[in-house]
Steps between C-alpha positions, in 0.01 A plus 500: 500500500731749674382857537702687240392837641729436796805482274509862383440846642152646463524865396213748480496878465250783546546877463394707802466865588699554818258628765722531808703796375424822312762732354491872571312561172228253600606227257550133587735243349382218277666178611520146372433238768659169404421182692780242502308199633379648831749787523417846371749754365418853384650707218439865420430545130614862495141622458328747732135602459209641700247247628230623261706374204524140627246243375459263796324232293720497190818578702608752239532876456173666398466686171460820699876506558692672215770228503268204543617325182871516587444411865280203415765377258748502790259289707433257214872471427577422866220241517623331181852475644359329810297262280806413294703416812207296642460296179874438483506382864213260435640356178839445663341378827710760681473633855570873529570696816375861515859621450546275196175632357614862549828420324309359200242779500737794527778352293279442201539838329858552388462874429323605822729679744259467793448129446875450460544680836243276669652185351856594604386613844335165570804317363729691740263487796672205675819709519322815624419597857123527547520876555699543177246292308212711636678820395560368145135397482385839630700686232372261232145588605575867429666412168195298393267778607705755303532303175356146521575405139847652471733306271879498516504755218274731702744517791701803392594837652151636433351201683726562802417871508129419488535243778682757714215745448248222575670419832490867602144570395319173573692378805650823634839326521791715612835513323676216687194274481492549124873423477443175693218410257717574198779282639260207472402598145870525411560146628245348262616719211853365557366143506313562175817636337700201626244268337511697170141618536606866502781663305533842666498591866271803557673565832808615306309824441282507811675569829357508851698469823414503868500836677591553862179584679443637847580239766283520807720470809401523866695702756633352821225668710236353265647151537512545878133602498410186303697283743303652789172447312591134445603441863190674643286213370199713398507406131267254330656153454563548126646847553725368778641224277551738205680755720716232664613376158555858381717581801699182442572645157593836652769335714631247245437644152317182393263511203147374563570190288798415721319574827270210415772286344759489776476265796640500850715204401689745274619695805863423581578657837409865457499490120228417251652308207278443196463521122262785399196394299561771239847365415468130583594400146840670553575300817567822691531463878445794736593537866306750712610566861194483726487779757311475827228724350468279192455188716203661678296477180569136418177302526453266796451131433572302185805528276391805297638842586165668433130418497390500137271765350455577132684809378168659404351444846824610669506829310130559572567460875807726475290777347262476798796507740648804322174691557502414873869598529452827304751383237429669168728290278353221290585222744566167326718212612787604273528826698647285779798407281556863396472607865751241621757600237467874563512478880793255480702762311385783727629305798843475338484167317719458192347484156711194409360296793148624421544376144575149631208506746251609233648260244548764231712385207602860420628757747318769297167353616602536865635852443144624449452465875811708559335783310180464706691497829707802392188693394334429836812611687512825301132560567541444875808724513291765329279508808774704667437782252129489577566595865513855627843509663500874558805716432 
């Protein structure tokens, strides 16, 4: 007799109290761990409790918690959904991948906005860049934490105002970060409307737009000091790599994603010709003239222009370097791009050429650097008035 158990996916589930992370209020998330054959996937159930309220034997919320009945219903409901999918897979002798399971699990409730989001996000994942997918997933985590059982009807102006307050109070998100989060919410609201799951768009009466914040920009003497620090060779290996990549950005205007994307084979004579990662879907091609200074910071060996470091590790090293160099700005890799653009204009470069180098679709985006360069010039000219000239 053939082993029938090999012809369908084995699915098991257990609720767990997450122990590797505590929120600022001391609570921990209740998760559902689902085992798809030998692979485990984790889901947050939108429940946060203190450890004392978790029954480790029964895997339920203790009666001591004021919402134990409602929370335990959420757990039971999630477990029953898993059981239903498992039974269906067995009866139909069906193999399910973890992604297929998630689609079935989160697409089961037609009136749940959060589960609709998760279902659509997984459906669109093959067309998303990995960084975009992670950002969508990160915002969904906040949405679930804010209102885990929100239905399409619940997503109204009041819901959006509450979520805005939640992002400020619970996450300390600034204005532009909140706008970026709401842009993701808007995308799934629009999808829900397109699929006739929502009638009204709450964003018609809820407006948020990006604000121009302060752009940290280094001066020419500060860049020169960093060049000297890099060439002296006294930095730790990780710091040296981070600073070399940063200085490459200072002399080319490259984003960190492009520093690691471009290759030496993309250099045509003294020009770097490539398609930026941020706009690859638009087939945009950029040409950046490589100066003698820029070439100094191209990595030796291999085809890559730069030795790879994660953005998080790069920015951590840059903060250490800023302390050593007595630079008081918040030094991140993106400061290199701002610095390149500002110094380019200060040295007499045209804003139209800068727009092409930076790959901006709109001249208005590039004009922000004109304002920075002009403000710095006015400040430096003001130094004349600070002198005692006599007379």
